[in-house]
PDB file of C-alpha atoms in Angstrom:
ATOM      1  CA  UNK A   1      27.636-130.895 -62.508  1.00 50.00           C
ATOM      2  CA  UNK A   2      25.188-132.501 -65.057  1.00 62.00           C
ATOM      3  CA  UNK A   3      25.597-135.831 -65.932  1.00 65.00           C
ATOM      4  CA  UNK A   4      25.201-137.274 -69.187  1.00 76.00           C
ATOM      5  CA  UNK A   5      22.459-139.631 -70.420  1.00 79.00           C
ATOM      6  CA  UNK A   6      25.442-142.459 -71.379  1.00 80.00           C
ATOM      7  CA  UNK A   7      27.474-141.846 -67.874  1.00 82.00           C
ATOM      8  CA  UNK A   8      24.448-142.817 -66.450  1.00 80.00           C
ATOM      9  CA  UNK A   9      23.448-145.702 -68.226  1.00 75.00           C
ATOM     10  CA  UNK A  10      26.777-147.164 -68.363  1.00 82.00           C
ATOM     11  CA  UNK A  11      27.134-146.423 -64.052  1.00 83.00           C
ATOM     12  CA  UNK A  12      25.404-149.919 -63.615  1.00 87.00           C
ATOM     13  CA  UNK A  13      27.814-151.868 -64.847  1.00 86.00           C
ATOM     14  CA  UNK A  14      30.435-151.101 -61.789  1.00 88.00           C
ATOM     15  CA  UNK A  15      27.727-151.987 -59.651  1.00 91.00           C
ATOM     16  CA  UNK A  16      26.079-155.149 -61.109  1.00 93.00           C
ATOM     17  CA  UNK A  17      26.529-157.897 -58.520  1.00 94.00           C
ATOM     18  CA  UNK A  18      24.691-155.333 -56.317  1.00 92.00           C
ATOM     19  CA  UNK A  19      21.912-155.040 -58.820  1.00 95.00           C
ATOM     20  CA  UNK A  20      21.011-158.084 -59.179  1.00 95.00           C
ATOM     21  CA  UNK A  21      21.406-159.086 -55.176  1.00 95.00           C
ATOM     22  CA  UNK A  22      19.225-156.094 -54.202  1.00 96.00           C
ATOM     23  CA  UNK A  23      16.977-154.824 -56.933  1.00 96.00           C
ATOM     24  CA  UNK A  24      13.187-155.526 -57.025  1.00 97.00           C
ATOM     25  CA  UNK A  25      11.657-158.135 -58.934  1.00 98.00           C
ATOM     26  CA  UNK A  26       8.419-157.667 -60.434  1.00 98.00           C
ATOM     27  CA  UNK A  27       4.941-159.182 -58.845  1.00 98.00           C
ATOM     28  CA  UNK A  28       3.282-162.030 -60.750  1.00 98.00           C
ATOM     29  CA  UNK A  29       0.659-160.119 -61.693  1.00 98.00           C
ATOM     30  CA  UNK A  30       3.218-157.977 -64.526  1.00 98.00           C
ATOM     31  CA  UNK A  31       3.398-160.931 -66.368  1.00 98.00           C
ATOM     32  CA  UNK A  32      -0.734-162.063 -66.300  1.00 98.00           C
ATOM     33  CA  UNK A  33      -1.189-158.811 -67.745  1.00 98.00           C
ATOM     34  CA  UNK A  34       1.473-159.042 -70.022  1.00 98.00           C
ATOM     35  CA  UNK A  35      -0.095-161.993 -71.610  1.00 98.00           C
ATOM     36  CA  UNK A  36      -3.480-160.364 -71.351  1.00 98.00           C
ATOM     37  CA  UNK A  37      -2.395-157.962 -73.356  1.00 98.00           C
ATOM     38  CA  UNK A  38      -0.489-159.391 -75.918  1.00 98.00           C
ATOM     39  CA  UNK A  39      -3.102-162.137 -76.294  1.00 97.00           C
ATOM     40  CA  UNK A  40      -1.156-164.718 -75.669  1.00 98.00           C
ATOM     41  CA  UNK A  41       0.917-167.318 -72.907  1.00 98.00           C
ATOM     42  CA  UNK A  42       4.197-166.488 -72.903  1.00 98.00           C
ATOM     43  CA  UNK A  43       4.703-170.372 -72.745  1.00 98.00           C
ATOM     44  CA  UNK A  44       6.482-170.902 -76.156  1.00 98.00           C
ATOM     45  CA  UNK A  45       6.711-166.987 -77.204  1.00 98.00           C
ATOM     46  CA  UNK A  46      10.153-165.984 -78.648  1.00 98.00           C
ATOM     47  CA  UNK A  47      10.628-162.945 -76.579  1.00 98.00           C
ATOM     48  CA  UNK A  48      13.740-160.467 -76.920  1.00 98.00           C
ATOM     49  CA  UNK A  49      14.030-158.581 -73.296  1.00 98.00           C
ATOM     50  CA  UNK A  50      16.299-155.640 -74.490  1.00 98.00           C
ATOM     51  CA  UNK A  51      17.949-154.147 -71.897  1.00 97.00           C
ATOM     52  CA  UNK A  52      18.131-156.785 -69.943  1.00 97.00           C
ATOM     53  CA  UNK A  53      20.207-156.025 -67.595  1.00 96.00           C
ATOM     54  CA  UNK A  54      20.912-158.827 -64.915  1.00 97.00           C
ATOM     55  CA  UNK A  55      18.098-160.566 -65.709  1.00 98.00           C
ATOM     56  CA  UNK A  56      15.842-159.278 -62.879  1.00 98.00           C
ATOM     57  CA  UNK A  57      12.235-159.491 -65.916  1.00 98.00           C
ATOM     58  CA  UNK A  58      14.033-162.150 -67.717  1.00 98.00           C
ATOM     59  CA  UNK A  59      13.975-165.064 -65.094  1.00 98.00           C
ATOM     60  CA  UNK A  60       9.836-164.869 -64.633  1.00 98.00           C
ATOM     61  CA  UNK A  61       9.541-165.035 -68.215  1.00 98.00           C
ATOM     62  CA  UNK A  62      11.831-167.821 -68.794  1.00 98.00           C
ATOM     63  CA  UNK A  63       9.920-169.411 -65.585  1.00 98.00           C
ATOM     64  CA  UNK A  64       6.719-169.138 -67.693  1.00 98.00           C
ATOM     65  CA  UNK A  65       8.255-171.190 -70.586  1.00 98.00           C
ATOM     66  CA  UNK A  66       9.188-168.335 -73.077  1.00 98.00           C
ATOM     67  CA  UNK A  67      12.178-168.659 -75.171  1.00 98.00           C
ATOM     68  CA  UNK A  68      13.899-165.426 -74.482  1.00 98.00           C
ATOM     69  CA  UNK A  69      16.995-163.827 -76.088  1.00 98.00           C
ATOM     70  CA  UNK A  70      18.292-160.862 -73.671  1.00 98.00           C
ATOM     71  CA  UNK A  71      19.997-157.789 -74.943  1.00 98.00           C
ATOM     72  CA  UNK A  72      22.092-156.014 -73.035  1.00 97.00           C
ATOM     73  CA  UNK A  73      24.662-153.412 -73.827  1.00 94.00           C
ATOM     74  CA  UNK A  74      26.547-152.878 -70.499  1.00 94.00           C
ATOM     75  CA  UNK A  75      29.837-155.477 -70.064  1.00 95.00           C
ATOM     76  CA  UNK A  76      29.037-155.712 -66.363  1.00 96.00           C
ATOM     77  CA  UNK A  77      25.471-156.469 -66.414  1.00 96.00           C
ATOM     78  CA  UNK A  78      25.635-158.930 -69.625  1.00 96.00           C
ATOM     79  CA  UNK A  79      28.092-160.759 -67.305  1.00 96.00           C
ATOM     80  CA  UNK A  80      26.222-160.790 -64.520  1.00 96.00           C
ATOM     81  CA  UNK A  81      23.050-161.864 -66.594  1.00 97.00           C
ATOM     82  CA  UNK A  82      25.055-164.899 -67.655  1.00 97.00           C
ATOM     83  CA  UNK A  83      26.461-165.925 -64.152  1.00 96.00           C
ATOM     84  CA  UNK A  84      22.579-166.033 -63.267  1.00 95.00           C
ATOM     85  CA  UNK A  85      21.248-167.077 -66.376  1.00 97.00           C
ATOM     86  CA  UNK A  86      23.450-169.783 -68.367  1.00 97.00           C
ATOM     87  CA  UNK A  87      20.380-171.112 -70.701  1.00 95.00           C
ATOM     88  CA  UNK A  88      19.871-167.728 -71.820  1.00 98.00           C
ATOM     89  CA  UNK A  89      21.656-165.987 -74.729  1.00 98.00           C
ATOM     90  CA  UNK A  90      22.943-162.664 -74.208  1.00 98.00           C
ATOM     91  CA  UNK A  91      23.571-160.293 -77.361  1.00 97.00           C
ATOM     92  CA  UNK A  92      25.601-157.319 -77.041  1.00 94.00           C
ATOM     93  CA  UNK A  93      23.257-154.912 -77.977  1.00 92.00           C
ATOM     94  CA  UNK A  94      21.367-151.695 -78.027  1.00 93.00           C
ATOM     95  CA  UNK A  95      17.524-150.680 -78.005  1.00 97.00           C
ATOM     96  CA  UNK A  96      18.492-148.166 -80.524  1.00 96.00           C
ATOM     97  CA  UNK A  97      19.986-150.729 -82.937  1.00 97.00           C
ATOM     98  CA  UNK A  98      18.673-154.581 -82.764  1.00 97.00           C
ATOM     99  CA  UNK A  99      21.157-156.949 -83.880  1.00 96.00           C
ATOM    100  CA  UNK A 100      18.514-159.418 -85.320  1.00 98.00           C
ATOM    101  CA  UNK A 101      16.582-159.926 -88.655  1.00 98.00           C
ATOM    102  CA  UNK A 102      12.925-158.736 -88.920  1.00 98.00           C
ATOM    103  CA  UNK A 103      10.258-160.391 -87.667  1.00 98.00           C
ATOM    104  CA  UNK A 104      11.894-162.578 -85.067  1.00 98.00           C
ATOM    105  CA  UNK A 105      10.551-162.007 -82.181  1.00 98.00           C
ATOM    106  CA  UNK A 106       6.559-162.564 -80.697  1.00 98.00           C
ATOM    107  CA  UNK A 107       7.834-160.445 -78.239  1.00 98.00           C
ATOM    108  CA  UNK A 108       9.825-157.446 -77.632  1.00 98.00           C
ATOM    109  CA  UNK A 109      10.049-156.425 -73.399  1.00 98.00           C
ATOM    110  CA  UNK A 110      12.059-153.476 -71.598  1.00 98.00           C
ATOM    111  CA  UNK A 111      12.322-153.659 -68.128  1.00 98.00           C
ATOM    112  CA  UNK A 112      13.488-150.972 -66.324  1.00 96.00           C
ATOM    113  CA  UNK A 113      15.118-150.003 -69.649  1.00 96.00           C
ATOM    114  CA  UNK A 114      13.095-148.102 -72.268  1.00 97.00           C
ATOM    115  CA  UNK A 115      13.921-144.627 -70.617  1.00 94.00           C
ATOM    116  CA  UNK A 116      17.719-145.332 -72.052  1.00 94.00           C
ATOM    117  CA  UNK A 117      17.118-145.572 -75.287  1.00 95.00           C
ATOM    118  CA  UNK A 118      16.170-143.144 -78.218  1.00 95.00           C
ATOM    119  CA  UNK A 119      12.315-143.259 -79.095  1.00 95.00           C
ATOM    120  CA  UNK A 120      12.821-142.557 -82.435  1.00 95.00           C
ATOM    121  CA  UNK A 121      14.814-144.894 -82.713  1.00 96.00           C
ATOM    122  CA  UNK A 122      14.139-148.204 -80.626  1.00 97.00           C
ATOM    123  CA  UNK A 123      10.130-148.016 -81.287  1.00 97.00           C
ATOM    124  CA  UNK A 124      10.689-148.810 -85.154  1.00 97.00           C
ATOM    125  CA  UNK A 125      13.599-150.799 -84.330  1.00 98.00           C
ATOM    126  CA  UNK A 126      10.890-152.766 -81.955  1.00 98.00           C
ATOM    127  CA  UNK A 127       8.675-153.051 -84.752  1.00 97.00           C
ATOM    128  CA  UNK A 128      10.524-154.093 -86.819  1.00 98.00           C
ATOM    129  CA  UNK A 129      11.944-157.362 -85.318  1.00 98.00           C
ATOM    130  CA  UNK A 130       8.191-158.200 -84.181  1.00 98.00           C
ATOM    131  CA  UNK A 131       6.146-160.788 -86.232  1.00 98.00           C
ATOM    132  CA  UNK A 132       2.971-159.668 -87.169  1.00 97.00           C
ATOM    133  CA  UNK A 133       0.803-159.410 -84.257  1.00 97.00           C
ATOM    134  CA  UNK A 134       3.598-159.419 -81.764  1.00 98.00           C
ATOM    135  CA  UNK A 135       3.827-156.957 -78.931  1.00 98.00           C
ATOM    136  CA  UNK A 136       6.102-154.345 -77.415  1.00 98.00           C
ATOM    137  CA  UNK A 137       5.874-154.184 -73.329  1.00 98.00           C
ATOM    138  CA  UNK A 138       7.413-151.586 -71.823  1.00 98.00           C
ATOM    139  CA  UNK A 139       7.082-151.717 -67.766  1.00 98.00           C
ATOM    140  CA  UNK A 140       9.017-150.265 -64.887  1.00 98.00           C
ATOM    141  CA  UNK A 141       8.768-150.961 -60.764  1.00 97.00           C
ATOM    142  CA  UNK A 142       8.658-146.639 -59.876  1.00 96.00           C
ATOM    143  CA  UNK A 143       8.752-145.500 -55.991  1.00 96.00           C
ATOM    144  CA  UNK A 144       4.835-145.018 -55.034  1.00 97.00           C
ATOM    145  CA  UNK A 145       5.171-141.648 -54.017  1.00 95.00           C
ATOM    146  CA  UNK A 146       1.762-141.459 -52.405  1.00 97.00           C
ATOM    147  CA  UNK A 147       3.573-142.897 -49.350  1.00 97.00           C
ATOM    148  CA  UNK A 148       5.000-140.047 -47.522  1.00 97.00           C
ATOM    149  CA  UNK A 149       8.524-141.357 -46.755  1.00 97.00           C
ATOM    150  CA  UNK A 150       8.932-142.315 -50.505  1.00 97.00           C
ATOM    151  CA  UNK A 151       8.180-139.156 -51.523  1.00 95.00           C
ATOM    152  CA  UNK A 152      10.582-137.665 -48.866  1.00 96.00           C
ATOM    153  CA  UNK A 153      13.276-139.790 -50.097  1.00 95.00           C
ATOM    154  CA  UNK A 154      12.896-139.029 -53.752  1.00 92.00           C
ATOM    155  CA  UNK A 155      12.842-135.282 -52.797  1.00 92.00           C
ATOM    156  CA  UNK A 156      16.646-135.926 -50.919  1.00 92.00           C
ATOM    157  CA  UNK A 157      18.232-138.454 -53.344  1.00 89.00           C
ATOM    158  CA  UNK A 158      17.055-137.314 -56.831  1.00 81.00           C
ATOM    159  CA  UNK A 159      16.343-133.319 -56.113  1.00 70.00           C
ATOM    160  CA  UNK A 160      15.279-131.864 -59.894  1.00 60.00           C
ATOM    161  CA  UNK A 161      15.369-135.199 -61.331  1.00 54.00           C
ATOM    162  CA  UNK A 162      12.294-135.387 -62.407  1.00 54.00           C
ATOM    163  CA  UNK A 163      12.409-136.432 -66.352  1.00 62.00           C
ATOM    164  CA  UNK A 164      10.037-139.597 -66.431  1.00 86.00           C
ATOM    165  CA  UNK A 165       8.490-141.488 -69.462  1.00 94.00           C
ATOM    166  CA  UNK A 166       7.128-144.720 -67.299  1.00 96.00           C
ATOM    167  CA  UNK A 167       3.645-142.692 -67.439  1.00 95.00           C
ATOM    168  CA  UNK A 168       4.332-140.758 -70.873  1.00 96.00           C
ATOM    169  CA  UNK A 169       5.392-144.107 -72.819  1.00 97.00           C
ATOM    170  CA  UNK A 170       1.665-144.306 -74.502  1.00 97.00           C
ATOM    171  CA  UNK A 171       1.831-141.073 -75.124  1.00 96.00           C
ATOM    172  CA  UNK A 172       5.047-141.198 -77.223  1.00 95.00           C
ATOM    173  CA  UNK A 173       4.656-144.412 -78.510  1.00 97.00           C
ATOM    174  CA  UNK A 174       1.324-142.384 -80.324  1.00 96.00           C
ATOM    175  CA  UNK A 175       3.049-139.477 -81.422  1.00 95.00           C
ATOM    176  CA  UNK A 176       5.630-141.455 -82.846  1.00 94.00           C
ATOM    177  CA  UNK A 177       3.062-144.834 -84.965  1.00 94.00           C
ATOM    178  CA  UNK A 178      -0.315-143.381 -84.776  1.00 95.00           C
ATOM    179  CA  UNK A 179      -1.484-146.043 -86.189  1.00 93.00           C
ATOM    180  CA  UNK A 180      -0.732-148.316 -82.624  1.00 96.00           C
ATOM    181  CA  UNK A 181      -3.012-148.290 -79.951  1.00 96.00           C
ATOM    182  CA  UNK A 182      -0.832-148.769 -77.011  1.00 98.00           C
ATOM    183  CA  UNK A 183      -2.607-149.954 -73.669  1.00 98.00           C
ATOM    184  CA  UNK A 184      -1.714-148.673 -70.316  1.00 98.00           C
ATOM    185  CA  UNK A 185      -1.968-150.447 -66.450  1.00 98.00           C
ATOM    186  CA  UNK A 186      -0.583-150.035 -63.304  1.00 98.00           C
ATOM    187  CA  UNK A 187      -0.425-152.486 -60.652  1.00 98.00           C
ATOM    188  CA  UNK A 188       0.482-151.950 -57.225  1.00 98.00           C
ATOM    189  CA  UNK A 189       2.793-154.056 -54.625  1.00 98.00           C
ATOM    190  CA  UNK A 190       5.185-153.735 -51.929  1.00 98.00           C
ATOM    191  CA  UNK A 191       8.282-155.749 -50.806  1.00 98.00           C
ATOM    192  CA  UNK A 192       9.934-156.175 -47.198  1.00 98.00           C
ATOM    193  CA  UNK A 193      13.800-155.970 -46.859  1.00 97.00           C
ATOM    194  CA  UNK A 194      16.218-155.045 -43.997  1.00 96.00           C
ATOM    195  CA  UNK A 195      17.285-151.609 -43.895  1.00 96.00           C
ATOM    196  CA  UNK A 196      20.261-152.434 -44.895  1.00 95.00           C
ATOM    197  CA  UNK A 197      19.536-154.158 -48.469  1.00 96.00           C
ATOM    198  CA  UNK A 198      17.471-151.611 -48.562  1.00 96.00           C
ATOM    199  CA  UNK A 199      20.070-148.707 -48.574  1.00 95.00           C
ATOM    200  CA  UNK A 200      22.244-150.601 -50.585  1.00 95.00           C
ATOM    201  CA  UNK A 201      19.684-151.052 -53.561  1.00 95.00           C
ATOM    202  CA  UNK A 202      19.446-147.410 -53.429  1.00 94.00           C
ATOM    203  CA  UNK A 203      23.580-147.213 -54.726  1.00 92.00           C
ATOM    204  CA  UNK A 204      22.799-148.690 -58.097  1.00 93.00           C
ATOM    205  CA  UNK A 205      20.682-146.286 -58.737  1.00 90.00           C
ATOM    206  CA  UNK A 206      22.722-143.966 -61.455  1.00 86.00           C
ATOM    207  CA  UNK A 207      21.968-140.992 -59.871  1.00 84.00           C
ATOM    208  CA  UNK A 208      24.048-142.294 -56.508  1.00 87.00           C
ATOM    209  CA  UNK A 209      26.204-145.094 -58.845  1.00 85.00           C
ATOM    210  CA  UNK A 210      27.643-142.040 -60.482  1.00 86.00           C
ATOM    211  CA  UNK A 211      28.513-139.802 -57.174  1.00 87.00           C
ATOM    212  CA  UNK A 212      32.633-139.408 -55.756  1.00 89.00           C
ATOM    213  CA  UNK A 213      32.244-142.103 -53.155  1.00 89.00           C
ATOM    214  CA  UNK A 214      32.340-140.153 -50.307  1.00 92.00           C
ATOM    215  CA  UNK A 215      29.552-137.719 -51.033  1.00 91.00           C
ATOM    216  CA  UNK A 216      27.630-141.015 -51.839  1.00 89.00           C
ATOM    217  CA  UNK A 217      28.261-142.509 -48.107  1.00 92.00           C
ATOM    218  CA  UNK A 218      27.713-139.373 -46.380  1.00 93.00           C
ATOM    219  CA  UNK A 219      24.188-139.300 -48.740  1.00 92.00           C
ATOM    220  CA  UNK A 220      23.238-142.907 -47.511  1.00 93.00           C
ATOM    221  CA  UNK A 221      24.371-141.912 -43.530  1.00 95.00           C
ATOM    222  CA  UNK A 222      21.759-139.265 -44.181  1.00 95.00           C
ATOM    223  CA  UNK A 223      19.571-141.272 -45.408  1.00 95.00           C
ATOM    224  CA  UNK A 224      19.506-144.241 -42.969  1.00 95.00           C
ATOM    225  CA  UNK A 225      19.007-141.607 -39.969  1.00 96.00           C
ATOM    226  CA  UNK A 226      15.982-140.472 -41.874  1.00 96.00           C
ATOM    227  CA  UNK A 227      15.004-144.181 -42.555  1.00 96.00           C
ATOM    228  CA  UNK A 228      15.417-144.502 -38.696  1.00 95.00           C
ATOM    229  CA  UNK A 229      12.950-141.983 -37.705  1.00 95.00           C
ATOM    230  CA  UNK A 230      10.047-143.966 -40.271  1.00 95.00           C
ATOM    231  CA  UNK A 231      11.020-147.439 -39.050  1.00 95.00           C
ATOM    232  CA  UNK A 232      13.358-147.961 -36.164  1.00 94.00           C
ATOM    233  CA  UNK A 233      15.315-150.768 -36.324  1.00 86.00           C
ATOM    234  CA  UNK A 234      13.141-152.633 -37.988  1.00 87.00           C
ATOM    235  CA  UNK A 235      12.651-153.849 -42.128  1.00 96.00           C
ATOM    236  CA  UNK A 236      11.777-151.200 -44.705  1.00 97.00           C
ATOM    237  CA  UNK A 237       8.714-151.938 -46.403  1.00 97.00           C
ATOM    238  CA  UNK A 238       8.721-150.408 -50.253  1.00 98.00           C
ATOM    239  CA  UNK A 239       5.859-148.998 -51.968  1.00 98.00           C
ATOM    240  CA  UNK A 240       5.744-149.747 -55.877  1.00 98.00           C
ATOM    241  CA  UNK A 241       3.434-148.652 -59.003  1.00 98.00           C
ATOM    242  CA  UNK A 242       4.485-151.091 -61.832  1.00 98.00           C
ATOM    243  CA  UNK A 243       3.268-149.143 -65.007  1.00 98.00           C
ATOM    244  CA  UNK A 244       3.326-151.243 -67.864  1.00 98.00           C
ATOM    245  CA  UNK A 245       2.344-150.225 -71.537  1.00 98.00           C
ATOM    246  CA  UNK A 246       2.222-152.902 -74.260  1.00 98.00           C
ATOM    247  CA  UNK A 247       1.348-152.244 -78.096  1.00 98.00           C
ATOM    248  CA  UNK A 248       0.107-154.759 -79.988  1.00 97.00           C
ATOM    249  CA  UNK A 249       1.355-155.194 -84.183  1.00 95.00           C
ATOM    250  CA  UNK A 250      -0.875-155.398 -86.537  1.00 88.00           C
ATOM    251  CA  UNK A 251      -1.607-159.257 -87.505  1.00 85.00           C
TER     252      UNK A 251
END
């Protein structure tokens, strides 16, 4: 049975507490090149982080002294978002359509978030709430599947799902404002976890979040075994590419 685009986004928020416990963060290097390429600290930087989710990209940012304002459709993850992150404020909103006045922002960020939205619509949306020379970062943590097991795993838990726009974001961003000149890195880094954190990131991802619960435990059985035979008893370590694109405004 397919599942639609909006089922999927809108799994997360049953499983939000889990998010935020077991989710990745993002290595400090994101946010050097973040500033890199928007030519600026984000120390004093209004920033919008749409999508915001739980607050996983806000926190570093707000560590960094950027003023940020999160966006964040889902009920769940808003609310988690503001358990973890009282100083911040948290608009109910979408990508697709910003609830804030033009040129607002120095900085508009998606993490982990970009792929739910419309193109077409949340790039001139984006644009539009940027000040002149403000940027649009788009960056997600993906599975480095040049490790064997990760590419194993994403063969069992996401067969034929293989619609991806963390490497094609410069490429739409151009077909859609020719005029930009997005710029495009990846960084690589790896975190350590038990097996078991591990295995319970892996249910709030929408493509398990979204499963009749026992076909998802019998899944994550399956998957543990397999884990088993790669690392014993011992901690999972997990491969990541971060690929980021940012666009610079024109001043």
């Amino acid at each position: 049975m397919t599942v639609s685009k909006a089922t999927l986004a809108a799994s997360f928020n049953a499983v939000a507490a889990d998010y935020a416990a077991t989710r990745p963060g993002y290595p400090a290097a994101l946010y050097d090149a973040v500033e890199e390429l928007a030519g600026r600290p984000l120390h004093g930087a209004d920033v919008l982080d749409v999508g915001a989710g739980t607050g996983i990209g806000t926190a570093p940012m707000l560590a960094r002294g950027a003023q940020v304002t999160a966006a964040e459709p889902g009920p769940g993850m808003a609310a988690q978002l503001r358990a973890q992150l009282p100083d911040v404020p948290v608009v109910r909103g979408s990508g697709d359509a910003l609830p804030f006045a033009a040129d607002t922002f120095d900085l508009v960020t998606y993490a982990q978030a970009w792929h739910w939205t419309d193109p077409a619509r949340s790039l001139p949306e984006a644009l539009r709430v940027l000040r002149p020379g403000g940027t649009l970062a788009l960056w997600w943590n993906t599975p480095d599947e040049s490790v064997a097991w990760v590419a194993a795993q994403q063969r069992r838990l996401s067969p034929g799902h293989r619609y991806d726009v963390t490497d094609r974001a410069p490429a739409l961003i151009r077909g859609a404002a020719p005029h930009l000149t997005p710029h495009y890195r990846e960084l690589r880094w790896t975190r350590t976890l038990p097996l078991d954190t591990h295995l319970a990131a892996l249910t709030t991802h929408s493509t398990l979040a979204t499963l009749p619960a026992d076909r998802a435990a019998a899944l994550l059985e399956a998957e543990r075994a397999a884990l088993r035979d790669v690392f014993g008893d011992g901690p999972v370590t997990e491969p990541y590419v971060v690929r980021l694109t940012a666009v610079r405004t024109t001043p």
